[in-house]
GROMACS .gro file of C-alpha atoms in nm:
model
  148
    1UNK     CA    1   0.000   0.000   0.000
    2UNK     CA    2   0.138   0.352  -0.106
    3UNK     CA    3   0.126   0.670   0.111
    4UNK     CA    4   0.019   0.928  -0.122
    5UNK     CA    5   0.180   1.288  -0.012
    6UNK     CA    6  -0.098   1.538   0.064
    7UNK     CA    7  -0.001   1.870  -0.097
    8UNK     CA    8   0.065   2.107   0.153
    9UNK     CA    9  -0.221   2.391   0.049
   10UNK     CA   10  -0.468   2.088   0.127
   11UNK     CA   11  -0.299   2.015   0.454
   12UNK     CA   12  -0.351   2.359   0.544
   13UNK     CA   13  -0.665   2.389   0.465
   14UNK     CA   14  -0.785   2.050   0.656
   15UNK     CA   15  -0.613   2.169   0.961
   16UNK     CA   16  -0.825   2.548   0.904
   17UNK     CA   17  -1.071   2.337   0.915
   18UNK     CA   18  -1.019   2.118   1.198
   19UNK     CA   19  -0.893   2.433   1.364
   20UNK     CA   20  -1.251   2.594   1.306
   21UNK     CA   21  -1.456   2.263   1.469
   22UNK     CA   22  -1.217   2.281   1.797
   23UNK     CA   23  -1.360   2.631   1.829
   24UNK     CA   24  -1.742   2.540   1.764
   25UNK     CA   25  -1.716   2.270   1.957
   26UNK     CA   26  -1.537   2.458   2.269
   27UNK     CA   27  -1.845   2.730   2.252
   28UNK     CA   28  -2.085   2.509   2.275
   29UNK     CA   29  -1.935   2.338   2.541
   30UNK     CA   30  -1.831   2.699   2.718
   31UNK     CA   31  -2.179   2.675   2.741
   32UNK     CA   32  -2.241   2.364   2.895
   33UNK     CA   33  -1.959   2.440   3.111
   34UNK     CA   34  -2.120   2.753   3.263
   35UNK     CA   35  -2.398   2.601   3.323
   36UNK     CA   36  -2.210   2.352   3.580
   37UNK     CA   37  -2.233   2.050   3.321
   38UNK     CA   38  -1.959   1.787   3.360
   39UNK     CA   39  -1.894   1.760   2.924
   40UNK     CA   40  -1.747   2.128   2.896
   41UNK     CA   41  -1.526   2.331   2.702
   42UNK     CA   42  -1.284   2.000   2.604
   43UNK     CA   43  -1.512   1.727   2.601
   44UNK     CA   44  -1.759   1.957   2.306
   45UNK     CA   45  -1.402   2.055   2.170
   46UNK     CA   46  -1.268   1.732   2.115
   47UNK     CA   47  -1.616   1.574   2.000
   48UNK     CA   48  -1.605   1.809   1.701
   49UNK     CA   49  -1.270   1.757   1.640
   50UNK     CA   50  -1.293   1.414   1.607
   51UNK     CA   51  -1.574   1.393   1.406
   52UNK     CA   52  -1.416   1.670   1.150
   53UNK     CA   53  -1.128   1.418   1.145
   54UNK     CA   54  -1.290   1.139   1.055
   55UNK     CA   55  -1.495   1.344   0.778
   56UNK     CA   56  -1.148   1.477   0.636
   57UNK     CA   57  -0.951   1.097   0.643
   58UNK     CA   58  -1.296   0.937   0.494
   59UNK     CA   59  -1.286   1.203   0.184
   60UNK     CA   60  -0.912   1.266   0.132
   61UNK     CA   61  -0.703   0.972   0.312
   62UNK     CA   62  -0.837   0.647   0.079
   63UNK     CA   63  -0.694   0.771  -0.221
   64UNK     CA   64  -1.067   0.865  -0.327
   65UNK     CA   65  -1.187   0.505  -0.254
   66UNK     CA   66  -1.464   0.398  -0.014
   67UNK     CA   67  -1.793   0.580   0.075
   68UNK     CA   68  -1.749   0.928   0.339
   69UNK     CA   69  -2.101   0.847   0.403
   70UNK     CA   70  -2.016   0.547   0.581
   71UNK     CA   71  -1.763   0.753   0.812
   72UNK     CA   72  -2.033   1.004   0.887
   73UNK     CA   73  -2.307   0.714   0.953
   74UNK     CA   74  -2.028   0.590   1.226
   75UNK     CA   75  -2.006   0.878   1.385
   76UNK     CA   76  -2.366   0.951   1.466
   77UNK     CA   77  -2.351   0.590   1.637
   78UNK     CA   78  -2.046   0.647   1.787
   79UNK     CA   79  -2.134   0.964   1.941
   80UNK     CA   80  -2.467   0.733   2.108
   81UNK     CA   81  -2.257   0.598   2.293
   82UNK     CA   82  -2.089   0.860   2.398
   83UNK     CA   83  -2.474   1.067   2.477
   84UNK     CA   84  -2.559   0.746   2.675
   85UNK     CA   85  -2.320   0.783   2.888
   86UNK     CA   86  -2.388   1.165   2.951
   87UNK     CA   87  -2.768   1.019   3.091
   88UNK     CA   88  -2.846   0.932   3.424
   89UNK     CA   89  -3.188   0.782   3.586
   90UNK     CA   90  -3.203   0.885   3.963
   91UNK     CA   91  -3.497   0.797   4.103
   92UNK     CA   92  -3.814   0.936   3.886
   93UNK     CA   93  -3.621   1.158   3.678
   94UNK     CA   94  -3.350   1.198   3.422
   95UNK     CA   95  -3.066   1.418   3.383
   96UNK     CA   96  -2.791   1.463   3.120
   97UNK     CA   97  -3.056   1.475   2.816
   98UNK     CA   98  -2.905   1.812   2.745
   99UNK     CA   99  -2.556   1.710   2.738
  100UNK     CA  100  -2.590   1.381   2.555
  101UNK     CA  101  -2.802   1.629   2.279
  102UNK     CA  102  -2.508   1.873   2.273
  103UNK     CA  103  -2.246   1.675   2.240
  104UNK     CA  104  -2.441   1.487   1.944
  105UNK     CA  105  -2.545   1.799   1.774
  106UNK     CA  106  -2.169   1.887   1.875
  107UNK     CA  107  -2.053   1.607   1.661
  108UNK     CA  108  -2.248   1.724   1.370
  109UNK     CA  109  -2.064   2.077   1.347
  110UNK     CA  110  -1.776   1.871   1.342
  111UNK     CA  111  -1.895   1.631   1.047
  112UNK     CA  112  -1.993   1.990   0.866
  113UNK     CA  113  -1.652   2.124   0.905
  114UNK     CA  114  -1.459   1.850   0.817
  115UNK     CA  115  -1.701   1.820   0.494
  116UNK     CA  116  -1.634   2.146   0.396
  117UNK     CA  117  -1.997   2.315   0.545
  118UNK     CA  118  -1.779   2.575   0.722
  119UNK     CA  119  -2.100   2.822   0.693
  120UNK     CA  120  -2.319   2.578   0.815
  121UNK     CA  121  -2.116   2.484   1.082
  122UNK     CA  122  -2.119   2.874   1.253
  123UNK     CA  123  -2.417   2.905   1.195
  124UNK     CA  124  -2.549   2.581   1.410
  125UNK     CA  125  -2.285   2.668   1.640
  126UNK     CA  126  -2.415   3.011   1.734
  127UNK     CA  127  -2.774   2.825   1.729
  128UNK     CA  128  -2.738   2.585   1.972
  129UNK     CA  129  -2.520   2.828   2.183
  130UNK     CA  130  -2.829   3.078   2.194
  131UNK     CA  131  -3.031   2.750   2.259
  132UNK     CA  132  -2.863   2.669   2.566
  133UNK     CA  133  -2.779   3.041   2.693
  134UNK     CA  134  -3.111   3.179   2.675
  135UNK     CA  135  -3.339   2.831   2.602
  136UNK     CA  136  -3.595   2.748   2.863
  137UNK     CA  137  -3.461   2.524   3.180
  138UNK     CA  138  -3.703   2.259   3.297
  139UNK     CA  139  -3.808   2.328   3.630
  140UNK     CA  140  -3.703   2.049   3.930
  141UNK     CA  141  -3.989   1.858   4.085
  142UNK     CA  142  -4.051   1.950   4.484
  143UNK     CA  143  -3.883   1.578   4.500
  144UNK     CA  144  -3.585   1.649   4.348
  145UNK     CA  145  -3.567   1.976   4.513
  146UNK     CA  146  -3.541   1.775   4.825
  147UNK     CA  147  -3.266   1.476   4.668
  148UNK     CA  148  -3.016   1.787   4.659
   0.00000   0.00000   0.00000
């Protein structure tokens, strides 16, 4: 198997790009970290990162072989796992809904970026950040009021 060299204005370009879905990412977990949420700032950051990776290898690292779409469909169930774990059942209710939602969502700016939706990327980015900053919060039953 050959290694094909990557010219080097398409190397920078894909790390612009994974540059730009660290960023998205980190807002939208800025967010989440503000808000006391254990997925922050690096956890959001490195979701989108990763999934703008694996958008960038699946298009430009086969040597034009193989189907991107099938890197992108593994993401979206990789990042269920990831969600799932962000979910907790404590007694009658459920936290970490949010979380699993933003880091999922999260992993979709990255998938944009590392597609080449730059556009698209900012401007579900500054979306979900509005979301979550100024969003309604559900309000905690009396008996979860009195678990804390």
């Amino acid at each position: 198997m050959s290694m094909s060299a990557v010219p080097l204005e398409l190397d920078v370009q894909m790390f612009l790009g994974l540059l730009i879905a660290v960023v998205l990412g980190a807002l939208v977990g800025y967010e989440r970290e503000r808000a006391g949420k254990p997925a922050g700032v690096r956890t959001h950051g490195m979701v989108s990162l990763g999934a703008a990776l694996f958008a960038v290898v699946s298009i430009h690292g086969f040597g034009g072989t193989g189907d991107p779409g099938r890197v992108a469909a593994q993401i979206v169930t990789g990042i269920g796992f990831l969600g799932a774990g962000a979910i907790l059942h404590q007694r009658s209710s459920v936290h970490g809904l949010t979380t699993a939602a933003s880091l999922w969502v999260t992993a979709a700016i990255g998938l944009a970026v590392g597609v080449g939706m730059v556009l698209m990327s900012l401007a579900t980015a500054v979306l979900v950040f509005l979301l979550l900053r100024f969003g309604p919060r559900p309000r905690l039953k009396d008996s979860d009021r009195e678990a804390e």
